[in-house]
Coordinates of C-alpha atoms in Angstrom, one line a residue:
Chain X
X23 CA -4.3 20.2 -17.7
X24 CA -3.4 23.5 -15.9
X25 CA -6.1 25.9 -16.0
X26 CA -4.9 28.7 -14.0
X27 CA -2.8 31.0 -15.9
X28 CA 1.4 30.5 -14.5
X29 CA 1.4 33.3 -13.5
X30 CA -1.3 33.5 -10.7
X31 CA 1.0 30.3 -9.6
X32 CA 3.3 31.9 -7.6
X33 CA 1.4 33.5 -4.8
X34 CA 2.9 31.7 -1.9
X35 CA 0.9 29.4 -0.1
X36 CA 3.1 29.5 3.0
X37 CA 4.2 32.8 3.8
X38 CA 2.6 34.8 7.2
X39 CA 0.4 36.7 4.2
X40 CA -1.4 32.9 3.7
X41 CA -1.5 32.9 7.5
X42 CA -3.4 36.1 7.9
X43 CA -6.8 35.0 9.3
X44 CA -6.2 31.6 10.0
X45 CA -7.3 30.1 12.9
X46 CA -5.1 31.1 16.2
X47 CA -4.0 27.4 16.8
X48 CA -2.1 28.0 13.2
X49 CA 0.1 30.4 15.5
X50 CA 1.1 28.3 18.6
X51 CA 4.4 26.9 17.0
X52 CA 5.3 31.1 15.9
X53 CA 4.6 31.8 19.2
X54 CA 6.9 29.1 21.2
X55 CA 10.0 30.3 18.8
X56 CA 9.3 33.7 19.9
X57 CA 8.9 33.0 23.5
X58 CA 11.8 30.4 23.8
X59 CA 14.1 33.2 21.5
X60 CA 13.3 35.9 24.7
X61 CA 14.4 33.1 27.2
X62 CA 17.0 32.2 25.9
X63 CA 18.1 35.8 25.5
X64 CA 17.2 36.8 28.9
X65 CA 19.3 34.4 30.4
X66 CA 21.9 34.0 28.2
X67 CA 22.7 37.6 29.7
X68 CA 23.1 36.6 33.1
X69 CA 25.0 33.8 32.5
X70 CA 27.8 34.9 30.5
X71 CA 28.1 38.4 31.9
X72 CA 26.9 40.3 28.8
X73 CA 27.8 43.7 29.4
X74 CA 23.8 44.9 30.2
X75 CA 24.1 48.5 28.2
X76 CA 25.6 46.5 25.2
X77 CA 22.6 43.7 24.9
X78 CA 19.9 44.6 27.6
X79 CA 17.1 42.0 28.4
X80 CA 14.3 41.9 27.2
X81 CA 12.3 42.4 30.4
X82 CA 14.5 45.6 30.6
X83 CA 13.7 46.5 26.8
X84 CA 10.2 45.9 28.4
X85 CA 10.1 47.9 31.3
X86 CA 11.9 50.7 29.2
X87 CA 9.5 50.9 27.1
X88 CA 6.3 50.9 29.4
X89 CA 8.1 54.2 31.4
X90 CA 8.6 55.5 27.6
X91 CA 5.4 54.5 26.0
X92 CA 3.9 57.8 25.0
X93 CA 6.7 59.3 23.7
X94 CA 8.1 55.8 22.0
X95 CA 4.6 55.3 20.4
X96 CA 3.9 58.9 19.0
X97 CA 7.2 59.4 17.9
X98 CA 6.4 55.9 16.2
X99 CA 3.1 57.3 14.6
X100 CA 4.8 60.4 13.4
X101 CA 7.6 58.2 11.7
X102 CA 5.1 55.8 10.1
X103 CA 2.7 58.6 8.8
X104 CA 6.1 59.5 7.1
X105 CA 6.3 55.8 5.8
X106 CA 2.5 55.8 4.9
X107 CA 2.9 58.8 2.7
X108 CA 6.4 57.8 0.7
X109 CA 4.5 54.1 0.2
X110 CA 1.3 56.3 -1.3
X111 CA 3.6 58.3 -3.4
X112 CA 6.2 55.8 -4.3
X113 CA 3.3 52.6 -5.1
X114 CA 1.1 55.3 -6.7
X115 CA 3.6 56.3 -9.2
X116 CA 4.5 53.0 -9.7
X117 CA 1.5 51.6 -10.2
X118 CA 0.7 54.2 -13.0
X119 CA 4.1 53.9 -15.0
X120 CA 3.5 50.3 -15.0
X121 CA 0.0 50.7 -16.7
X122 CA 1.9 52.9 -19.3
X123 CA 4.8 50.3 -20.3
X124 CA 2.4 47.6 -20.5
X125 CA 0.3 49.6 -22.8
X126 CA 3.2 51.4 -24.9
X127 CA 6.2 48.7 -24.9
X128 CA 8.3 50.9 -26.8
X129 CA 8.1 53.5 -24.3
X130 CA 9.2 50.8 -21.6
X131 CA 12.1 49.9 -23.7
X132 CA 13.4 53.6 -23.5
X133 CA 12.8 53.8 -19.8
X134 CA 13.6 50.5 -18.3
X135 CA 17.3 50.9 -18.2
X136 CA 17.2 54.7 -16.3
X137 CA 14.7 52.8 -13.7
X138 CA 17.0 50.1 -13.4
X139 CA 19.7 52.9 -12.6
X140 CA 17.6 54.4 -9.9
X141 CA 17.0 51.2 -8.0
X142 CA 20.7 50.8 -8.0
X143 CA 21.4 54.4 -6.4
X144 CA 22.3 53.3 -2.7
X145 CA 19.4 54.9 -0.4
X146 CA 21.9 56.0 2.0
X147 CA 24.2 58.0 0.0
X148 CA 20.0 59.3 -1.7
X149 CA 18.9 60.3 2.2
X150 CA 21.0 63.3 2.9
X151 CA 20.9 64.6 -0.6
X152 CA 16.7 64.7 0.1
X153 CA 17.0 66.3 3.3
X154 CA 18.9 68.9 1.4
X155 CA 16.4 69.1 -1.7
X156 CA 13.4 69.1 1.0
X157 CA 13.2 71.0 4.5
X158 CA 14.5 68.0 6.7
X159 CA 11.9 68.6 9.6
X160 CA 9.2 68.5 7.1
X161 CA 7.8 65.2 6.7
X162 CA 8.4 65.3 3.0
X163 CA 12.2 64.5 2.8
X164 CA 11.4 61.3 4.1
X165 CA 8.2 60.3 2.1
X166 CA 10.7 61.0 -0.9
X167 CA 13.1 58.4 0.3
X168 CA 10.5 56.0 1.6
X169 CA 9.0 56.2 -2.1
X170 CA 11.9 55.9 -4.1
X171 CA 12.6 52.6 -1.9
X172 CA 8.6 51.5 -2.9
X173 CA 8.9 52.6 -6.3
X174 CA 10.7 49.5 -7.9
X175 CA 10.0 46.3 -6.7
X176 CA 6.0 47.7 -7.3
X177 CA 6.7 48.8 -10.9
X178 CA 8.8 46.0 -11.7
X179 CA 5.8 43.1 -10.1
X180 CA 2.9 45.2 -11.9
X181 CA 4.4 44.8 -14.9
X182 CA 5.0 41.3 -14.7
X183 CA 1.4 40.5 -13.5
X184 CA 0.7 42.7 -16.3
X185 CA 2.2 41.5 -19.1
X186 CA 1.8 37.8 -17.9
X187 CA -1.7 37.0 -19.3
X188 CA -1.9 34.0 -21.1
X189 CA -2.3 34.8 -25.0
X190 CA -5.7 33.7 -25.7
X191 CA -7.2 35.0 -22.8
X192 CA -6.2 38.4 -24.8
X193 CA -7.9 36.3 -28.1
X194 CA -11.2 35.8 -25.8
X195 CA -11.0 39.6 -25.5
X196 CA -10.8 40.2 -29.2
X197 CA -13.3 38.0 -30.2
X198 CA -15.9 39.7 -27.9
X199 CA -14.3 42.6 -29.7
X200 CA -13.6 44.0 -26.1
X201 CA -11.5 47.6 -26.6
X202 CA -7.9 48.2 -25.1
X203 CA -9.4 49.5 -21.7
X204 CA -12.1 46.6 -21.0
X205 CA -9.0 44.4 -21.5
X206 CA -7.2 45.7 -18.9
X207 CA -10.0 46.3 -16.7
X208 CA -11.2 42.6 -16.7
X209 CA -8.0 40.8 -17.8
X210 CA -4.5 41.9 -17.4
X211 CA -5.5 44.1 -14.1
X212 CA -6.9 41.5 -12.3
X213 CA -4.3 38.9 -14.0
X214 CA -1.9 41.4 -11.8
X215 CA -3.5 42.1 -8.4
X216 CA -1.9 38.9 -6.7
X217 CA 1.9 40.3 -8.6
X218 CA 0.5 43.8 -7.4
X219 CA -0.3 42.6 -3.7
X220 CA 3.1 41.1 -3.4
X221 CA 5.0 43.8 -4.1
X222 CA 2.8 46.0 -2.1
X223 CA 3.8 43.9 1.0
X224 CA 7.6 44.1 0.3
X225 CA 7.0 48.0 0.2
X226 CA 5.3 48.6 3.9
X227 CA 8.5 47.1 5.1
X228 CA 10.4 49.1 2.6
X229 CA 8.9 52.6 3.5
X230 CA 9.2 52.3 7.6
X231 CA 13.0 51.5 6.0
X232 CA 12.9 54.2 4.4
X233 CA 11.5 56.6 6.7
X234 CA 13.9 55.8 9.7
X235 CA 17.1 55.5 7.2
X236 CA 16.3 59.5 6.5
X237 CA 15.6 60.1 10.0
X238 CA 19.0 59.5 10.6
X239 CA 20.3 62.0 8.6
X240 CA 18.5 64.7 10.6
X241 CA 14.7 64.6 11.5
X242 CA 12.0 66.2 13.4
X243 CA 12.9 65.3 17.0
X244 CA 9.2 63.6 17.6
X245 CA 10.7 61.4 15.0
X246 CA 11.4 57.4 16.0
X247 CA 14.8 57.1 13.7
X248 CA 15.7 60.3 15.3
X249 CA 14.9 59.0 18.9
X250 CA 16.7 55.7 17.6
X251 CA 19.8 57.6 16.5
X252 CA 20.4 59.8 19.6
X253 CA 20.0 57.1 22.4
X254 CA 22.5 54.9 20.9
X255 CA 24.5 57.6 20.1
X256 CA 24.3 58.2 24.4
X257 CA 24.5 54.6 25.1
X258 CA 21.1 54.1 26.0
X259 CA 20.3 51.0 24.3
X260 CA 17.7 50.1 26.4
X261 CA 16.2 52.7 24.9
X262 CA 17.6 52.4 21.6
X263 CA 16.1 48.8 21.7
X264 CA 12.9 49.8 22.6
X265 CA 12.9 52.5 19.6
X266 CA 13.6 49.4 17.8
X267 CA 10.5 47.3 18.4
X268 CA 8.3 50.1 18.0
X269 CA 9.5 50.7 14.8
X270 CA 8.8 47.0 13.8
X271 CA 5.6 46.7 16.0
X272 CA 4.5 49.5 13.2
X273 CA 5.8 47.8 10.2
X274 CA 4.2 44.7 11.0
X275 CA 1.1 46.3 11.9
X276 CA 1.2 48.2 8.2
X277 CA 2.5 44.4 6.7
X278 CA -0.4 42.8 8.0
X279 CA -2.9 45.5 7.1
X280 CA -1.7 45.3 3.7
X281 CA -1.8 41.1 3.7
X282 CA -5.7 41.2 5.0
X283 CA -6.6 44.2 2.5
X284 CA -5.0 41.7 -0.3
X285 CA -7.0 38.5 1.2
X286 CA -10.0 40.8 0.5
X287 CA -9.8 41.6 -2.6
X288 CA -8.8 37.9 -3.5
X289 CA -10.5 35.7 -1.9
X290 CA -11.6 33.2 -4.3
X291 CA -8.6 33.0 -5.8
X292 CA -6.8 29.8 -6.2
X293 CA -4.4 30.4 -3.6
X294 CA -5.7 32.1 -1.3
X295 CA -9.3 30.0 -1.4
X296 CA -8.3 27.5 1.0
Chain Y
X29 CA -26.8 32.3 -47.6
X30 CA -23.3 30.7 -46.2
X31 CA -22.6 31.3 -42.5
X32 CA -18.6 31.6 -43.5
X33 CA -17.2 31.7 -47.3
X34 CA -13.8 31.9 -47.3
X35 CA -12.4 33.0 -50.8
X36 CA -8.8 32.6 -51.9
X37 CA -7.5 32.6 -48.3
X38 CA -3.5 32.6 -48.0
X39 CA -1.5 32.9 -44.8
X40 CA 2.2 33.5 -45.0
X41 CA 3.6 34.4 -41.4
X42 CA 6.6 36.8 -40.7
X43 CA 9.1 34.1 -41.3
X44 CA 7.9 33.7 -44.7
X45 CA 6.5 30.7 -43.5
X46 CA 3.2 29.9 -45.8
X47 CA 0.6 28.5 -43.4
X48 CA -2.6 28.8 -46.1
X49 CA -2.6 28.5 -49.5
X50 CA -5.8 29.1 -51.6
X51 CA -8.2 27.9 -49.5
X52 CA -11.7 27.9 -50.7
X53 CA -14.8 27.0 -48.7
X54 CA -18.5 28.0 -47.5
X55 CA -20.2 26.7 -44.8
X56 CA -23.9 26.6 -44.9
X57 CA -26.2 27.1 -41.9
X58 CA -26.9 24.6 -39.5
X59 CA -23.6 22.9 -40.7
X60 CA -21.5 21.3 -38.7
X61 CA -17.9 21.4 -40.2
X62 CA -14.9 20.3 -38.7
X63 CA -11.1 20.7 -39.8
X64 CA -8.8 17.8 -39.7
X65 CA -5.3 17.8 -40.6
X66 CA -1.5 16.6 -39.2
X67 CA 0.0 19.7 -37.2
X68 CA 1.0 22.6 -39.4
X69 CA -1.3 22.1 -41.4
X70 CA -2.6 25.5 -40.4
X71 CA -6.0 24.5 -39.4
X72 CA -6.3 26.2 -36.4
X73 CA -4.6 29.4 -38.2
X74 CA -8.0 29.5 -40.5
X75 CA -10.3 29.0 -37.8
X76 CA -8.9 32.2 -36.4
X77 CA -8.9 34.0 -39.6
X78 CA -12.9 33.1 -39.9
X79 CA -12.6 34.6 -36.3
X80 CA -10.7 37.9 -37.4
X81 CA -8.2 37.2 -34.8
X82 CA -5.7 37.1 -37.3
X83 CA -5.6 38.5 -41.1
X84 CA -4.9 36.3 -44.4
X85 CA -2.2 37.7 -46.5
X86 CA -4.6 37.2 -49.4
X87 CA -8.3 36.3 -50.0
X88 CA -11.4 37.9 -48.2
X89 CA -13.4 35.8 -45.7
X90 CA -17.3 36.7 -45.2
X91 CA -19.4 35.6 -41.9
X92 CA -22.9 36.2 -42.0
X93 CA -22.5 38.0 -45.4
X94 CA -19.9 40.7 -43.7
X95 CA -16.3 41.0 -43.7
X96 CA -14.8 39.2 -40.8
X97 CA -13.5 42.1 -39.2
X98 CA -17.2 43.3 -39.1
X99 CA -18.4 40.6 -37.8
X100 CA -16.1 40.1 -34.9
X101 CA -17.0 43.8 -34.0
X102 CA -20.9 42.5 -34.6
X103 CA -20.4 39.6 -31.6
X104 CA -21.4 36.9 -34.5
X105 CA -19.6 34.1 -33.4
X106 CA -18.4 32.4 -30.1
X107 CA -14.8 31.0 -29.8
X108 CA -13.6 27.6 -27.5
X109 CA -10.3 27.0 -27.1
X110 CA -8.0 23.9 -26.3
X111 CA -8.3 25.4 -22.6
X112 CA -11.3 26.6 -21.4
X113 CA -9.2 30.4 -20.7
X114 CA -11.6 30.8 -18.1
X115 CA -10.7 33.9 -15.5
X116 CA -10.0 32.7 -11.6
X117 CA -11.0 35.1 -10.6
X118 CA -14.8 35.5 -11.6
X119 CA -16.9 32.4 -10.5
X120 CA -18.8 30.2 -13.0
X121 CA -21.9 32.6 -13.1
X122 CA -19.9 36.0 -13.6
X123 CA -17.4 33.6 -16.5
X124 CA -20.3 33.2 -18.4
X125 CA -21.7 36.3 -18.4
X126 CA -17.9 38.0 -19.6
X127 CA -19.5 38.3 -23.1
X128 CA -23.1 40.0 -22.1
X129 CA -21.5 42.4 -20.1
X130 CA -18.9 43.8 -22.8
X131 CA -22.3 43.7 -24.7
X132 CA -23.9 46.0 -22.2
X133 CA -26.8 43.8 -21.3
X134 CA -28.2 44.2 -17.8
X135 CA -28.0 42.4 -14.6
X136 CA -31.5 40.6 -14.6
X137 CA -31.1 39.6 -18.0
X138 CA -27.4 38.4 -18.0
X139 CA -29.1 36.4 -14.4
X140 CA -31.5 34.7 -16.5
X141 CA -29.5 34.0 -19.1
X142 CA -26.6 32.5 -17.4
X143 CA -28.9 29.9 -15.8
X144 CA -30.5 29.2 -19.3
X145 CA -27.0 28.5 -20.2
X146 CA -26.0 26.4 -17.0
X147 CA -29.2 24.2 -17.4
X148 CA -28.4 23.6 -21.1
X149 CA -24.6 22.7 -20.1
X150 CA -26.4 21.0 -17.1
X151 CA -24.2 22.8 -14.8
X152 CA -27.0 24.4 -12.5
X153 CA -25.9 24.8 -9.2
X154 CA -22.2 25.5 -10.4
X155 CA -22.8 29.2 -10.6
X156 CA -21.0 30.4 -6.9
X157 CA -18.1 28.3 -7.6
X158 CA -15.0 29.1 -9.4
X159 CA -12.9 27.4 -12.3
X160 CA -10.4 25.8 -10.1
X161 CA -12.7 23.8 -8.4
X162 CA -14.4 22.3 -11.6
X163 CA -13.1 19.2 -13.5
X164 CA -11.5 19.9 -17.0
X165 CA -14.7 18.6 -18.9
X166 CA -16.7 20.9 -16.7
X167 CA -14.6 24.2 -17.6
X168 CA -14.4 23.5 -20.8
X169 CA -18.6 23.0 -20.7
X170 CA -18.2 26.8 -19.0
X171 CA -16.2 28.1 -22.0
X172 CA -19.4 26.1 -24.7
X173 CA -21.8 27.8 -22.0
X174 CA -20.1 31.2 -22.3
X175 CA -19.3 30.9 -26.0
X176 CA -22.4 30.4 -26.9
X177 CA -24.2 33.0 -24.0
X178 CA -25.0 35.8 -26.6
X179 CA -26.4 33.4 -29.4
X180 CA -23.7 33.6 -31.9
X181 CA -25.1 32.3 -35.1
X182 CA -21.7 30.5 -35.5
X183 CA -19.4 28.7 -32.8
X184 CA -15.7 28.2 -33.6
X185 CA -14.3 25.3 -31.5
X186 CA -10.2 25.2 -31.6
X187 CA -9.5 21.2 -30.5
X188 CA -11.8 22.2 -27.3
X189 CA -11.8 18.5 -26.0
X190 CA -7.7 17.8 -27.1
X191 CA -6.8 17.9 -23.7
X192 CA -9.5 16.0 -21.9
X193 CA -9.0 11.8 -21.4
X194 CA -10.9 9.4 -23.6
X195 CA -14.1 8.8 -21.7
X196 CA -14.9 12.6 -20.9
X197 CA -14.3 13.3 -24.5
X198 CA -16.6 10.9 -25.9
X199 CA -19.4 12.0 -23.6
X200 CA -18.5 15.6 -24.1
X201 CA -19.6 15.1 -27.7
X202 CA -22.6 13.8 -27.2
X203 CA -23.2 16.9 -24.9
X204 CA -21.5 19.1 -27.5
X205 CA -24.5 17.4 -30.4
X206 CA -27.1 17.8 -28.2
X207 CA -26.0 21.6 -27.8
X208 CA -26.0 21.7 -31.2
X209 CA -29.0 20.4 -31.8
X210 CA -30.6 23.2 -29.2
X211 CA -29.2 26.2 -29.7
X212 CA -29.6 25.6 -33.7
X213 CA -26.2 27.8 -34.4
X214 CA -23.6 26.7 -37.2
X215 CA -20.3 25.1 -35.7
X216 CA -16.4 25.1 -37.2
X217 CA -14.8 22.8 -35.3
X218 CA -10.8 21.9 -35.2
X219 CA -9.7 18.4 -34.6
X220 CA -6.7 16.3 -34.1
X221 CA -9.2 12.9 -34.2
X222 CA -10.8 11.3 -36.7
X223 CA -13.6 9.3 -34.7
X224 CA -14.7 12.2 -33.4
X225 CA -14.6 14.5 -36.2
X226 CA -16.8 12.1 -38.3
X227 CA -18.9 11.3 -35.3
X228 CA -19.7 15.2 -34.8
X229 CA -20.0 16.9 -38.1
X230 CA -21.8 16.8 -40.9
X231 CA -19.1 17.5 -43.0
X232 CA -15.1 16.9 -42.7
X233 CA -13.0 19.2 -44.5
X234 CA -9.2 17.5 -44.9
X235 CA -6.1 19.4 -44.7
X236 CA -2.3 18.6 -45.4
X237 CA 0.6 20.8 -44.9
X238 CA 3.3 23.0 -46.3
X239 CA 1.8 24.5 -47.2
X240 CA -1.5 24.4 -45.8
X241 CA -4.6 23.7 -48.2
X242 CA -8.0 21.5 -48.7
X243 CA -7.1 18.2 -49.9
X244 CA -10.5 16.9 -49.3
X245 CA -14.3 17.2 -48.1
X246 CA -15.8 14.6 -47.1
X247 CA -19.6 14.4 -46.5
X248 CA -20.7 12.7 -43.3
X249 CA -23.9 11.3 -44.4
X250 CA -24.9 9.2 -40.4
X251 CA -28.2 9.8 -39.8
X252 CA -29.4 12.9 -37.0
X253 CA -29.4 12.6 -34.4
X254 CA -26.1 10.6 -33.7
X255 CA -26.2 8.7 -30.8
X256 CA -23.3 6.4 -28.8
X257 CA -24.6 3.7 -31.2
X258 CA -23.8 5.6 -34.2
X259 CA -19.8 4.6 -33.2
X260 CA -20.6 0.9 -33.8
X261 CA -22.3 1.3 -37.0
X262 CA -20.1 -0.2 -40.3
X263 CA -20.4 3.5 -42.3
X264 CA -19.5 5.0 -39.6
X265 CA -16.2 2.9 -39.6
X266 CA -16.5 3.3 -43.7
X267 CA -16.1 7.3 -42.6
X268 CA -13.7 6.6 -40.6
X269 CA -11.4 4.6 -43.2
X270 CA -12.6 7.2 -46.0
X271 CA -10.9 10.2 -43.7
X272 CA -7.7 8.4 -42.7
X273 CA -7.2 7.4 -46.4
X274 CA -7.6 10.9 -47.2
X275 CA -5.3 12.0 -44.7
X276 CA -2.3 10.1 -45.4
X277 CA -2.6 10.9 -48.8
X278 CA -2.5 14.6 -48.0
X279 CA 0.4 14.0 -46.0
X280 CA 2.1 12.4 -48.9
X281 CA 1.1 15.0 -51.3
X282 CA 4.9 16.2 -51.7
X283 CA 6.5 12.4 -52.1
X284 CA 6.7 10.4 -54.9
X285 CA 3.3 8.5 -54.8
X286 CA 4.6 5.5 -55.6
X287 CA 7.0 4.6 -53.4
X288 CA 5.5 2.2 -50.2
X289 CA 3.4 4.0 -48.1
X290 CA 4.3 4.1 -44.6
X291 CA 2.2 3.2 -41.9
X292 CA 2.9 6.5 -40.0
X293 CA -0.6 8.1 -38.5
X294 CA -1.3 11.3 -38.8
X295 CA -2.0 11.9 -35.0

């Protein structure tokens, strides 16, 4: 007999969000791919005469970025304040539409296709257009296109979560003659968080994304897409490379942040219990 | 006064399906009354019209002398489902107390009376754990446990051990007299079993299908209390017949009574 409602099923057991504050020992076999991958790379290099300024080393990306540091890391903070602000916005909104379609179907069904439409509107061709609509050195152009990369997959997951409790947990509620709002306070809301927390996680990713993507089409220059964009543009991908790892260094950092905020708030939860 | 008198009830669905058809019954205090009948016979459909989850087309239904809309609003009855719906996310303590906090009662008092409730389920100790980690008889002993946590005069049960093997449900409703027996409350309870619908109640009401309606009632006269020796005595197995016969001539009701019975069981 399955207890747990399907739908809080689907939180994966297996992914590096399960893994967040496991024991270090769970990390040894990440950590040999990683370290074997930079071998191999390294050397790889040497022996078939890569051209250096096309794929540098690592231990040159390294060393790059230790002479760089200061200016790679706060041009990687001001880039991912940019990406902190769009995934506010864009999860915010999303967050709150979703409560309103779950409540007012109807309105959903007059709505759902246009947000389908947005989602579909390529981000690249969106990026210059919001550099035009907002100052492009202000921070704001790119917190537009970071949120309208959020919005989505977060209103489209809330929904889900919210609209996925079982029916007589919703008879449960009426028999205690429980009111629209203590319904979704103690059952579709939480019925939602691990749907909510997913999405959540796709969107850090998608707002440091986001952020750099605009940054390309003209930034502040304290800006890591900016930084990105002009060393390649000069051939200096050792540079260019370190911009690179910065910029993930951050988006994992705001992953992970996110993945420990969700085991949190759900611990005690069937899947994430163990 | 009846606990539940339900009046002329009919039930026709969207479809223009007619689950109920003039369905006529009170059940008195102390009662317990339990619902048997093939599937669509729309027994569990009444039990939530007593419940006001859903409205009859037709008929009024009173609990505790109101309306059953008013009485839902009033917290007079507790519901049990087939699954015990409890939330993963709240542990056994803060399951049980759902109910008392949507009725505003406060902490110290929900404390004490979630481990009145745990004792009488005899689940103490249980209260920091949570639903996943609890067999399928002890859930559905959380769902009695927080069905009954507010004193409800009446206790609706919808096939609340159908899922559970054999042995659990036997011993279940021993547990499930007992409870009776203590918290002195009236129970409607839905079954797909005969045993254990005369073993439990003190009266078995017997429905057929298409439409839904009373066929029969059939008094359970086994002494109180009913113990695991009660299912080896010969009227309770003169019950037993009595029910079945009734069944399966509900389920023929719209054949020609004449032709062979068939030896199919209503399950």
């Amino acid at each position: 007999m399955s207890i747990a409602p399907v739908a809080v099923q689907p939180i994966p057991r297996g992914t590096l969000a399960g893994r967040v504050g496991k024991r270090a020992l769970d990390w040894v076999p990440a950590l040999v791919v990683l370290v074997l991958v930079l071998v191999v790379w390294q050397e790889s290099i040497a022996v078939f005469h890569i051209k250096k300024f096309l794929a540098p080393q690592p231990t040159a990306i390294a060393s790059t970025f230790w002479t760089n540091r200061h200016e790679l890391i706060s041009a990687g903070w001001f880039t991912f304040q940019e990406a902190l602000g769009g995934f506010a916005i864009g999860c915010g909104l999303a967050l709150v539409v979703a409560l309103v379609l779950a409540r007012w179907r109807g309105v959903g069904r007059a709505l759902m296709p246009y947000m389908i439409a947005a989602n579909a509107i390529p981000i690249i061709a969106f990026a210059p257009i919001m550099n035009a609509w907002f100052d492009p050195f202000s921070k704001f152009s790119k917190m537009a296109i970071a949120a309208v990369l959020c919005f989505f997959p977060v209103l489209v997951n809330t929904l889900r979560g919210l609209t996925s409790v079982r029916p007589q947990s919703i008879e449960l509620m009426q028999s205690y003659a429980a009111g629209e709002i203590e319904t979704f306070r103690r059952v579709r809301i939480p019925t939602a968080l691990p749907f909510i927390f997913t999405s959540l996680k796709i969107a850090t990713v998608l707002a440091m994304i986001g952020a750099i993507v605009g940054e390309y089409f003209g930034g502040a220059f304290t800006a890591l897409g900016v930084l990105i964009d002009s060393r390649s543009t000069t051939f200096q991908f050792k540079e260019a490379w370190a911009g690179i790892a910065v910029a993930c260094a951050y988006g994992i950092a705001f992953y992970l942040a996110v993945a420990l905020l969700e085991r949190l708030t759900l611990r005690g939860m069937p899947s994430t219990g163990d | 006064m009846s606990v539940v008198t339900i009046e002329g009830v009919t039930k026709t669905f969207d479809g223009g399906t007619t689950a109920l058809e003039g369905i006529e019954l009170a059940i008195e205090e102390r009662e317990f009354v339990s619902l048997i009948g093939p599937s669509g016979c729309g027994k569990s459909t009444l039990l939530r019209i007593i419940g006001d989850l859903i409205r009859p087309t037709a008929g009024t239904v009173r609990v505790n002398g109101k309306p059953a809309a008013q009485a839902r609003a009033d917290r007079d009855y507790g519901i049990v489902f087939q699954d015990a719906v409890l939330y993963d996310w709240r542990t056994i303590a803060r399951n049980i107390s759902l109910p008392l906090e949507l009725a505003r009662w406060n902490r110290r008092r929900r404390g004490e009376r979630v481990q009145e409730m745990l004792r009488l389920v005899e689940l103490s100790g249980f209260e920091s754990h949570y639903p996943w980690q609890l067999s399928g008889g002890m859930q559905q002993r959380v769902s009695i446990a927080r069905a009954l946590s507010f004193d409800p005069a009446l206790l609706l049960m919808d096939e609340p051990f159908g899922a559970l093997d054999e042995m659990t449900r036997e011993r279940l409703n021993l547990e499930l007299l007992r409870i009776w027996e203590a918290s002195g409350s009236t129970i409607v309870f839905v079954t797909h079993s005969i045993t254990e619908a005369v073993f439990l109640s003190t009266r078995v009401v017997v429905m057929s299908p298409r439409p839904g309606r009373i066929s029969d009632v059939i008094e359970i006269d086994l002494p109180q209390p009913r113990t695991a020796a009660t299912r080896e005595e010969p009227r309770f197995f003169e019950l037993v017949t009595r029910v079945r016969e009734a069944l399966h001539l509900g389920s023929d009701h719209d054949r020609d009574l004449t032709a062979p019975r068939t030896a199919e069981a209503p399950s």
